[in-house]
PDB file of N, CA and C in Angstrom:
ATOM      1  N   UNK A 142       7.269  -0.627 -23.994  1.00  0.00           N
ATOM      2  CA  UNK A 142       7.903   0.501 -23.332  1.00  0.00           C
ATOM      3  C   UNK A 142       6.893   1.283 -22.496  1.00  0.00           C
ATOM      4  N   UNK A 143       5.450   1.534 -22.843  1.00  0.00           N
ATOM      5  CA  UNK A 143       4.525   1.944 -21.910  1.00  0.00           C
ATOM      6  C   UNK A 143       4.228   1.088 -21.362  1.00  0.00           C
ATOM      7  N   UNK A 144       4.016   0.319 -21.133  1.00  0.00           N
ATOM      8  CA  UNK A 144       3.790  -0.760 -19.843  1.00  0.00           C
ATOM      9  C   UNK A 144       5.096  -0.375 -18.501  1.00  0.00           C
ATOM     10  N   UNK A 145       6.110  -0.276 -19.203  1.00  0.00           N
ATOM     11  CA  UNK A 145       7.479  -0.237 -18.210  1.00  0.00           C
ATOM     12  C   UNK A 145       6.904   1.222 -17.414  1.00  0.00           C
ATOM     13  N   UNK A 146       6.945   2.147 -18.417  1.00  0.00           N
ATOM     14  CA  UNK A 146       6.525   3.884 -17.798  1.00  0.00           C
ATOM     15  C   UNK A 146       5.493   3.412 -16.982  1.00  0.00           C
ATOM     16  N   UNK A 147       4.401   2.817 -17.475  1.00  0.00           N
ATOM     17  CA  UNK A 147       3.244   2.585 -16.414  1.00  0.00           C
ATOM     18  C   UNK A 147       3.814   2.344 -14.983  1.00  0.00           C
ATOM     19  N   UNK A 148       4.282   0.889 -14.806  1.00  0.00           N
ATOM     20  CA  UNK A 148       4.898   0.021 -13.891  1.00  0.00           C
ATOM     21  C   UNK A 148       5.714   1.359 -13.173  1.00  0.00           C
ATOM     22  N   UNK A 149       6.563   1.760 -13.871  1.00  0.00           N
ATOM     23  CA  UNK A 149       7.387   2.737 -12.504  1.00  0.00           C
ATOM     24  C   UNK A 149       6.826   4.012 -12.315  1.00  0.00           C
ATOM     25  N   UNK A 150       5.327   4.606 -13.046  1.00  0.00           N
ATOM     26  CA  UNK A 150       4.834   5.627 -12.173  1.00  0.00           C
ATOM     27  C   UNK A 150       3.860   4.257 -10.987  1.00  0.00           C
ATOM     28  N   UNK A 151       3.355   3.182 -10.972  1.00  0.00           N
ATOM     29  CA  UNK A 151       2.976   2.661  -9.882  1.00  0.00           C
ATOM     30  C   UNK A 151       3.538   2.382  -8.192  1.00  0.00           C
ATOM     31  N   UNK A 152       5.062   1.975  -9.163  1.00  0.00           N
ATOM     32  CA  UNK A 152       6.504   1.801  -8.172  1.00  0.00           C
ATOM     33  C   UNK A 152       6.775   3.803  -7.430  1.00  0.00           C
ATOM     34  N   UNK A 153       6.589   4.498  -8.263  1.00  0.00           N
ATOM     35  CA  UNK A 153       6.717   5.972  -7.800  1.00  0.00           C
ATOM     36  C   UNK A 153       5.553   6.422  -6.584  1.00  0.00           C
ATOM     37  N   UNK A 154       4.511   5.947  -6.803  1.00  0.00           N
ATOM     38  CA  UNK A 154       3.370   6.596  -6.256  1.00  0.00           C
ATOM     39  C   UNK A 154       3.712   5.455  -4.887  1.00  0.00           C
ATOM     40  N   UNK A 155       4.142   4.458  -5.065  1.00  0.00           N
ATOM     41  CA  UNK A 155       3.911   3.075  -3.999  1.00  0.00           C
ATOM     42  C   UNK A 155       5.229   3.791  -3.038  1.00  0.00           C
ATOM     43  N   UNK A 156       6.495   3.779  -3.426  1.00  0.00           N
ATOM     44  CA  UNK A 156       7.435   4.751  -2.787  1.00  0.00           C
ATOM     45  C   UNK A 156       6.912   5.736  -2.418  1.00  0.00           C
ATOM     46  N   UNK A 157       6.157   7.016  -2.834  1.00  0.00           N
ATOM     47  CA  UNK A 157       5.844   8.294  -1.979  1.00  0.00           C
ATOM     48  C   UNK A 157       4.868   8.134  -0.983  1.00  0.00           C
ATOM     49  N   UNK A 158       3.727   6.871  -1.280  1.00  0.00           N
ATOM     50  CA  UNK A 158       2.678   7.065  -0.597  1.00  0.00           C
ATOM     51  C   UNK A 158       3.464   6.200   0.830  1.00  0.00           C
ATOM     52  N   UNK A 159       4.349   5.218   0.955  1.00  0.00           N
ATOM     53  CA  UNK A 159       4.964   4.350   1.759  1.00  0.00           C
ATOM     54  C   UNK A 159       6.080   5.243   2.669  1.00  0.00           C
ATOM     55  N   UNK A 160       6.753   6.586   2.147  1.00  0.00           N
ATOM     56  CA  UNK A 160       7.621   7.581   2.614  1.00  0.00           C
ATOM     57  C   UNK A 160       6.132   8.848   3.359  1.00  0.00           C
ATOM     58  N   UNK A 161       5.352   8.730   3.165  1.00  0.00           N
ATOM     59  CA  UNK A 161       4.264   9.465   3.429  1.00  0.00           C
ATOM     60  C   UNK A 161       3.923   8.765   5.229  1.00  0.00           C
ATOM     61  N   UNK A 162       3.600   7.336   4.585  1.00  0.00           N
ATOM     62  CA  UNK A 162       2.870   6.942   6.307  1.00  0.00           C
ATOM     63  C   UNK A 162       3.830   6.872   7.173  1.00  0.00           C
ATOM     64  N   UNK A 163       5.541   6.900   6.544  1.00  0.00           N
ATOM     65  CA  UNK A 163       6.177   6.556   7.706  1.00  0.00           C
ATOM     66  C   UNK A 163       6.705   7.681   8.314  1.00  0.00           C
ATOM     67  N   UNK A 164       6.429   8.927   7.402  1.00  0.00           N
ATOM     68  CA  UNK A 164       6.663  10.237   8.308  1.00  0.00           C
ATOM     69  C   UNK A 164       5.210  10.357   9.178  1.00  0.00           C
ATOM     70  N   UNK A 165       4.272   9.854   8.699  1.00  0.00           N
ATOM     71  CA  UNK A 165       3.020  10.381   9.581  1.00  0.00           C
ATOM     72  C   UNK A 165       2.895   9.272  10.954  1.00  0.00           C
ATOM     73  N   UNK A 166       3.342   8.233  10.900  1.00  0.00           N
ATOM     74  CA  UNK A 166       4.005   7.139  11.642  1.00  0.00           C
ATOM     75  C   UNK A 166       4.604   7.596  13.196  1.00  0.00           C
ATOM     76  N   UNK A 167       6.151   8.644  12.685  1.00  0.00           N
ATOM     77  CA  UNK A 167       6.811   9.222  13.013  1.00  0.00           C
ATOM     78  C   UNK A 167       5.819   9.993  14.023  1.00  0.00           C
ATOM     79  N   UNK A 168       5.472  11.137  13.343  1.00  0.00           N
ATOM     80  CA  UNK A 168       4.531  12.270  13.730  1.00  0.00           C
ATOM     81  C   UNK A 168       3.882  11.703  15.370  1.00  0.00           C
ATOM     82  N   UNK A 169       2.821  10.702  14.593  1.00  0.00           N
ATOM     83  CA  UNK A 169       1.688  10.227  15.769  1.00  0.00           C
ATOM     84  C   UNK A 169       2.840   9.300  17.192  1.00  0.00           C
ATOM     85  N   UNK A 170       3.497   8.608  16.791  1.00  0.00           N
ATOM     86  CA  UNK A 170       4.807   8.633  17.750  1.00  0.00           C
ATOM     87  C   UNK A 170       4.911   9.788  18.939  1.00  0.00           C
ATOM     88  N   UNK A 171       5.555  10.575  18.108  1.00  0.00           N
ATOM     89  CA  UNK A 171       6.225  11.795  18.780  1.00  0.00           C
ATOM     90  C   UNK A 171       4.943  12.428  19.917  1.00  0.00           C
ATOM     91  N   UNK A 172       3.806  12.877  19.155  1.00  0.00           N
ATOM     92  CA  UNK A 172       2.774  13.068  19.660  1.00  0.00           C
ATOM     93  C   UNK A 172       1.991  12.438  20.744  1.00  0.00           C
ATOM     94  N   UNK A 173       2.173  11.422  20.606  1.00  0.00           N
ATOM     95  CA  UNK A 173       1.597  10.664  22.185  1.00  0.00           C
ATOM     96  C   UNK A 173       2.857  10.146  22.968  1.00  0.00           C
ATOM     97  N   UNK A 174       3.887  10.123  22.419  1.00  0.00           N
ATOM     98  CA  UNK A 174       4.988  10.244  23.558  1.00  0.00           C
ATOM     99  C   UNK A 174       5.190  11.298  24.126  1.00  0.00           C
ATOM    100  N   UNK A 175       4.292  12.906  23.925  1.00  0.00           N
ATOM    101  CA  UNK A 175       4.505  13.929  24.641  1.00  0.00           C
ATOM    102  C   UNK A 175       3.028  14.115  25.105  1.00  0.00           C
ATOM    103  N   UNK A 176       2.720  13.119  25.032  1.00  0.00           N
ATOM    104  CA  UNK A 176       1.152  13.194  25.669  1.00  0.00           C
ATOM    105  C   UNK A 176       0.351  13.929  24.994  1.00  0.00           C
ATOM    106  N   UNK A 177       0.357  14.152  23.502  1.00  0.00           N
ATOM    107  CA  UNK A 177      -0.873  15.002  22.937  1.00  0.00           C
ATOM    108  C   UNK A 177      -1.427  14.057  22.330  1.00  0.00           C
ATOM    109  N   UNK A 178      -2.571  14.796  22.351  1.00  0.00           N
ATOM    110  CA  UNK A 178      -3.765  14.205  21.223  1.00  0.00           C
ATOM    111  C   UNK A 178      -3.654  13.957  19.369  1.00  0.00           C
ATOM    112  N   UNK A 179      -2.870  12.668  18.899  1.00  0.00           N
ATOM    113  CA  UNK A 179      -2.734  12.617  17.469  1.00  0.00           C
ATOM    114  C   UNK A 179      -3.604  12.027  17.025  1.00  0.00           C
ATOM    115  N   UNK A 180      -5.056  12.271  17.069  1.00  0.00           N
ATOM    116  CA  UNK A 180      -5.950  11.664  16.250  1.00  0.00           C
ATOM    117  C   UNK A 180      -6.079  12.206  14.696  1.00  0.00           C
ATOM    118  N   UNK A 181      -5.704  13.251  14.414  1.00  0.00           N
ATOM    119  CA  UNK A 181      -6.116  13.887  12.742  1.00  0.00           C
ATOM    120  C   UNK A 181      -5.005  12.967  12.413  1.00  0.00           C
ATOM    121  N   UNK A 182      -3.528  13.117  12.720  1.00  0.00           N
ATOM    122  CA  UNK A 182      -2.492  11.910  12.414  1.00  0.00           C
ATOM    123  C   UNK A 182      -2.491  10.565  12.110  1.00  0.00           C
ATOM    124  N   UNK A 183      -3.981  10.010  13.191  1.00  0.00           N
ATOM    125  CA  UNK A 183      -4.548   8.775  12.552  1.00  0.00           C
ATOM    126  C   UNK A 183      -5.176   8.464  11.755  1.00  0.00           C
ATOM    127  N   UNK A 184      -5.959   9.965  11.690  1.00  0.00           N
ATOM    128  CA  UNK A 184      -7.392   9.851  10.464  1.00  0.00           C
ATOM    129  C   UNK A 184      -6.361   9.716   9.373  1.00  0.00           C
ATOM    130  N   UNK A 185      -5.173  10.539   9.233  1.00  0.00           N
ATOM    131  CA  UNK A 185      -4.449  10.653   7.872  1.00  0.00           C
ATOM    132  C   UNK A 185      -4.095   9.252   7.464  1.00  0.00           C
ATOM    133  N   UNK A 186      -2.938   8.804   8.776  1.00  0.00           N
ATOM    134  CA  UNK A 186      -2.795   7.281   8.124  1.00  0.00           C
ATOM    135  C   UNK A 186      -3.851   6.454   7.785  1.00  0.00           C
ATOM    136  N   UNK A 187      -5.039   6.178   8.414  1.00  0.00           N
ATOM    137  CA  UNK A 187      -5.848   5.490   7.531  1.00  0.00           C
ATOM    138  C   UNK A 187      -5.932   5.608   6.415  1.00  0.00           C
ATOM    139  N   UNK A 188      -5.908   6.834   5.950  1.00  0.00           N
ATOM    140  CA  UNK A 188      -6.848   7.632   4.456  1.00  0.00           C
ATOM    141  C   UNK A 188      -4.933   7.212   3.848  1.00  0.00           C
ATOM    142  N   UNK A 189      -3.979   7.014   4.213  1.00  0.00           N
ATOM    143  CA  UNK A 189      -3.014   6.757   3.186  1.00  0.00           C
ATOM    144  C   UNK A 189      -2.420   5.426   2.906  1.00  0.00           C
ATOM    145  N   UNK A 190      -3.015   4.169   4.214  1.00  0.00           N
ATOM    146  CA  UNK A 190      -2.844   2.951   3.866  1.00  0.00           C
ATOM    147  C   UNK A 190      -3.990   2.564   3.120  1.00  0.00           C
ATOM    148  N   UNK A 191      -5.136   3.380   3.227  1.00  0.00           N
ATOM    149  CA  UNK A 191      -6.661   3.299   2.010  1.00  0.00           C
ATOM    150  C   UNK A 191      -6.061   3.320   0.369  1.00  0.00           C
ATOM    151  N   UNK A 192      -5.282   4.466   0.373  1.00  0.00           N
ATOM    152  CA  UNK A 192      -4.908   4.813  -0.664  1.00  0.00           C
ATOM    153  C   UNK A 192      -3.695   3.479  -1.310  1.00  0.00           C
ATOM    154  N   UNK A 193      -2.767   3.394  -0.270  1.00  0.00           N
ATOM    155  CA  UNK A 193      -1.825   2.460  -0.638  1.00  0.00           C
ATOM    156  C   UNK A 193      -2.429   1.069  -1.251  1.00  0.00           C
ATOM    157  N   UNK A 194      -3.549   0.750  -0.398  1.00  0.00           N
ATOM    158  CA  UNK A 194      -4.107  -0.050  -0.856  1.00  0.00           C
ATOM    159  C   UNK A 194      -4.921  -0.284  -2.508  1.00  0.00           C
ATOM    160  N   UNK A 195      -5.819   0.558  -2.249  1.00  0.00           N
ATOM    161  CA  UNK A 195      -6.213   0.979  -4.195  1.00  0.00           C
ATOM    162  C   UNK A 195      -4.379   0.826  -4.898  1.00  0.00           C
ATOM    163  N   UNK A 196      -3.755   1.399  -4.874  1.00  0.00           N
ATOM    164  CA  UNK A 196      -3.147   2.018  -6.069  1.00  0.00           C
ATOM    165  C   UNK A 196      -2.625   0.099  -6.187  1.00  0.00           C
ATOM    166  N   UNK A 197      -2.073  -0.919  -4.993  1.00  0.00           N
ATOM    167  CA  UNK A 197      -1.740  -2.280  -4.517  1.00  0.00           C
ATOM    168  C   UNK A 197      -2.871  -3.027  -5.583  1.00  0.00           C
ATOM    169  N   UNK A 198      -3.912  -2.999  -4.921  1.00  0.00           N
ATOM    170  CA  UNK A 198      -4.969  -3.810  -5.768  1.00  0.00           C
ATOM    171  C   UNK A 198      -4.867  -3.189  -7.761  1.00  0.00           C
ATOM    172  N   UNK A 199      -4.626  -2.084  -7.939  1.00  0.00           N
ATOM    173  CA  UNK A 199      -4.925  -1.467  -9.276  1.00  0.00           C
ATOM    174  C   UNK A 199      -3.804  -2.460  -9.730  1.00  0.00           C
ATOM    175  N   UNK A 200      -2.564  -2.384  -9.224  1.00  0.00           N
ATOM    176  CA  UNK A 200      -1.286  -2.994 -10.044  1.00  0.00           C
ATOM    177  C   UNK A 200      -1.477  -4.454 -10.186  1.00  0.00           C
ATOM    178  N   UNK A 201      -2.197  -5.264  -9.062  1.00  0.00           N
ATOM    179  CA  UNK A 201      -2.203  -6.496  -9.114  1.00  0.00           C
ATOM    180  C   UNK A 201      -3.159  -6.840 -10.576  1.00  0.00           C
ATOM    181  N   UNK A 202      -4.712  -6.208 -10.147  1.00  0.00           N
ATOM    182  CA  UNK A 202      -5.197  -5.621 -11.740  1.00  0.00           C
ATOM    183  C   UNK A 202      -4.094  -5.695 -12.669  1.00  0.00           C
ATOM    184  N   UNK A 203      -3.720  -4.937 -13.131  1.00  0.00           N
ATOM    185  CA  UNK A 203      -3.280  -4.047 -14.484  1.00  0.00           C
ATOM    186  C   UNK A 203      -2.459  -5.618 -14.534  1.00  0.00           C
ATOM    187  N   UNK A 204      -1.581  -6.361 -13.800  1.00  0.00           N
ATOM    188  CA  UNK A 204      -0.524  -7.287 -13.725  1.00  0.00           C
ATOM    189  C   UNK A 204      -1.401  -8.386 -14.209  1.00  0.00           C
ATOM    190  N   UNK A 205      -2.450  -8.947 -14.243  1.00  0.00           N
ATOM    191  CA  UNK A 205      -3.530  -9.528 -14.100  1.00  0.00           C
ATOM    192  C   UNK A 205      -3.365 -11.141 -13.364  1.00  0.00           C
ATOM    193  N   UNK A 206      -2.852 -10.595 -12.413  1.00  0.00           N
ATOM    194  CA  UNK A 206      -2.897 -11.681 -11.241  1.00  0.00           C
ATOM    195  C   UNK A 206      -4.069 -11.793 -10.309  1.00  0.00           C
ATOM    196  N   UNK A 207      -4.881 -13.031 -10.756  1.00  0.00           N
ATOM    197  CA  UNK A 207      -5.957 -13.507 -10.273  1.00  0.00           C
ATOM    198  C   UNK A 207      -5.607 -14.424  -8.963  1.00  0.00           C
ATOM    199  N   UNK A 208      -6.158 -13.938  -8.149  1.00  0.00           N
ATOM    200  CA  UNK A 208      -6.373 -14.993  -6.839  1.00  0.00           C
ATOM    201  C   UNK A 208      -7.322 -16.058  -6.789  1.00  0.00           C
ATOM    202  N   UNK A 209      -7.168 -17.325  -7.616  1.00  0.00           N
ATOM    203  CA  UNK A 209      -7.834 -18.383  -7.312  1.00  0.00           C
ATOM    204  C   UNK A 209      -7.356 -19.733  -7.409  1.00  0.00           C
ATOM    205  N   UNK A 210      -8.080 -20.345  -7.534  1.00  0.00           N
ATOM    206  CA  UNK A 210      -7.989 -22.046  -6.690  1.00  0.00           C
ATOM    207  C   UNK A 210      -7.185 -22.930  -8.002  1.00  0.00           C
ATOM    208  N   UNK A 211      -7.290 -22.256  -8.914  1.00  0.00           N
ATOM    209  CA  UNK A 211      -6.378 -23.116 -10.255  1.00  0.00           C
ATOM    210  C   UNK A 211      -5.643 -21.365 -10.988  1.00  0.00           C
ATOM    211  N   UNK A 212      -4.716 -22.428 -11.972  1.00  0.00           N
ATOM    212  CA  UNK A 212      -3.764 -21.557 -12.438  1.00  0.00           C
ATOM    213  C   UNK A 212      -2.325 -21.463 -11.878  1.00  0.00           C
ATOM    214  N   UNK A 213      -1.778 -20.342 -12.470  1.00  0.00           N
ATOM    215  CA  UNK A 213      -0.423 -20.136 -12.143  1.00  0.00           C
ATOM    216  C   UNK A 213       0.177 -20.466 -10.539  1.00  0.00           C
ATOM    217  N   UNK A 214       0.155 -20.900 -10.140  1.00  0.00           N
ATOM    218  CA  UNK A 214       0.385 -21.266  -8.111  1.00  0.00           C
ATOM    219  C   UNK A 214       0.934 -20.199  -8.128  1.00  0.00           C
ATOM    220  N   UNK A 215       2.590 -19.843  -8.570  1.00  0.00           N
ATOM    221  CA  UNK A 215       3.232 -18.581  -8.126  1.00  0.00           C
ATOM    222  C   UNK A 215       2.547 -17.335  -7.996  1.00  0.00           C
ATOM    223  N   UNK A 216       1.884 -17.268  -9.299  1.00  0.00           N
ATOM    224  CA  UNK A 216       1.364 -16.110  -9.175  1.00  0.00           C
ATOM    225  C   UNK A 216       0.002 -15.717  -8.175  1.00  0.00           C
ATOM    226  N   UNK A 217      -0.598 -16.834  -7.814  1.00  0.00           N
ATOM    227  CA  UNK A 217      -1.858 -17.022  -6.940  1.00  0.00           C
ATOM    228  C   UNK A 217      -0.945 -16.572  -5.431  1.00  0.00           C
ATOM    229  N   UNK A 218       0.045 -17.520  -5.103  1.00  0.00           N
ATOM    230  CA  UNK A 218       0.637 -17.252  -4.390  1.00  0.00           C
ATOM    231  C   UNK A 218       1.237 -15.796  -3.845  1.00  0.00           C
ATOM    232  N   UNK A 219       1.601 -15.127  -4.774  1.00  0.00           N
ATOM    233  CA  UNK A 219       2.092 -13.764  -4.512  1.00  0.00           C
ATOM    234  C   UNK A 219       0.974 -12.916  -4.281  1.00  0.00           C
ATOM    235  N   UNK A 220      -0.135 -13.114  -4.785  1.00  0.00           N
ATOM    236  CA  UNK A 220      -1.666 -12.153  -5.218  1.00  0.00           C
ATOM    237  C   UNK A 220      -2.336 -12.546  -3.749  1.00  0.00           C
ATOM    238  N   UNK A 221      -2.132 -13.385  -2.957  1.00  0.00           N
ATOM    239  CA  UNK A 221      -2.710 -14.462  -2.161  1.00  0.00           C
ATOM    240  C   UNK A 221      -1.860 -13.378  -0.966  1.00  0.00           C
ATOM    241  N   UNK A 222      -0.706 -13.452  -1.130  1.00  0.00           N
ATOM    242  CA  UNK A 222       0.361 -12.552   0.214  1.00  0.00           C
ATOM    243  C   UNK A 222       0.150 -11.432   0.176  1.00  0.00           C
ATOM    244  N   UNK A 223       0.230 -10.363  -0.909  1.00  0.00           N
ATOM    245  CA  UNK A 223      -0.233  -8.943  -0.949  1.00  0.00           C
ATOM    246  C   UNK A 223      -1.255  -8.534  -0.498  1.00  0.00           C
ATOM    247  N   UNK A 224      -2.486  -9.665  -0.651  1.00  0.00           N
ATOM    248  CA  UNK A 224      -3.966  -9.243  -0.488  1.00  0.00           C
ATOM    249  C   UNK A 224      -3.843  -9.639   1.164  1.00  0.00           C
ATOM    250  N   UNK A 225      -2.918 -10.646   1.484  1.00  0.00           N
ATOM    251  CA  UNK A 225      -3.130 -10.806   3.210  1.00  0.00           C
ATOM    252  C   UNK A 225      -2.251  -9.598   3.919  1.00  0.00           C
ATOM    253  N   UNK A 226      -1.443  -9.070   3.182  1.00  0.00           N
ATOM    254  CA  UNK A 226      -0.448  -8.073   4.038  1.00  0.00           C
ATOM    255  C   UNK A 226      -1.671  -6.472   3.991  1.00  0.00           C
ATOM    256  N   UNK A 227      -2.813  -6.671   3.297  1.00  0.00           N
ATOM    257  CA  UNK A 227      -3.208  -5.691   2.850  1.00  0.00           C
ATOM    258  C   UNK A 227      -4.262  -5.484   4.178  1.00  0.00           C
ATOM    259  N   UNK A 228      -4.879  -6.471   4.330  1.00  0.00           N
ATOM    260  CA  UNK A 228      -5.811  -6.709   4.874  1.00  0.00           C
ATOM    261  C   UNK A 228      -5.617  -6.728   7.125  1.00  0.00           C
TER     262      UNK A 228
END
């Protein structure tokens, strides 16, 4: 049952931080379609796909899905796509 609580404060933080870049997304949009300067808008999204990333890698951790050359394929496979969508 704590493993589950774990898993959906990960799923919670992965939802807010993912509702986060796509308002700041939004933002830097709006902003250079009116011709201003959205660079702090960019510094942010970096610093929140940084973040998305840690909390991504922590779960794959905690899940203990190893990315290598033997073992589970599926699971290499999935650990293998996350880490390329990450990157």
């Amino acid at each position: 049952m704590h493993e589950v609580k774990s898993y959906q404060m990960f799923l919670y933080r992965l939802e807010d931080n993912l509702s986060k870049i796509t308002s700041v997304e939004r933002r830097i949009s709006m902003k250079e379609g009116n011709g201003l300067n959205a660079a702090n808008e960019k510094r942010l999204l970096k610093e929140l796909i940084e973040k998305q990333t840690l909390i991504v890698r922590k779960l794959i951790d905690d899940l203990g899905i190893q990315v290598e050359d033997r073992g589970d394929e599926e699971r290499n496979r999935i650990a293998k796509r996350i880490l390329k969508a990450l990157s």
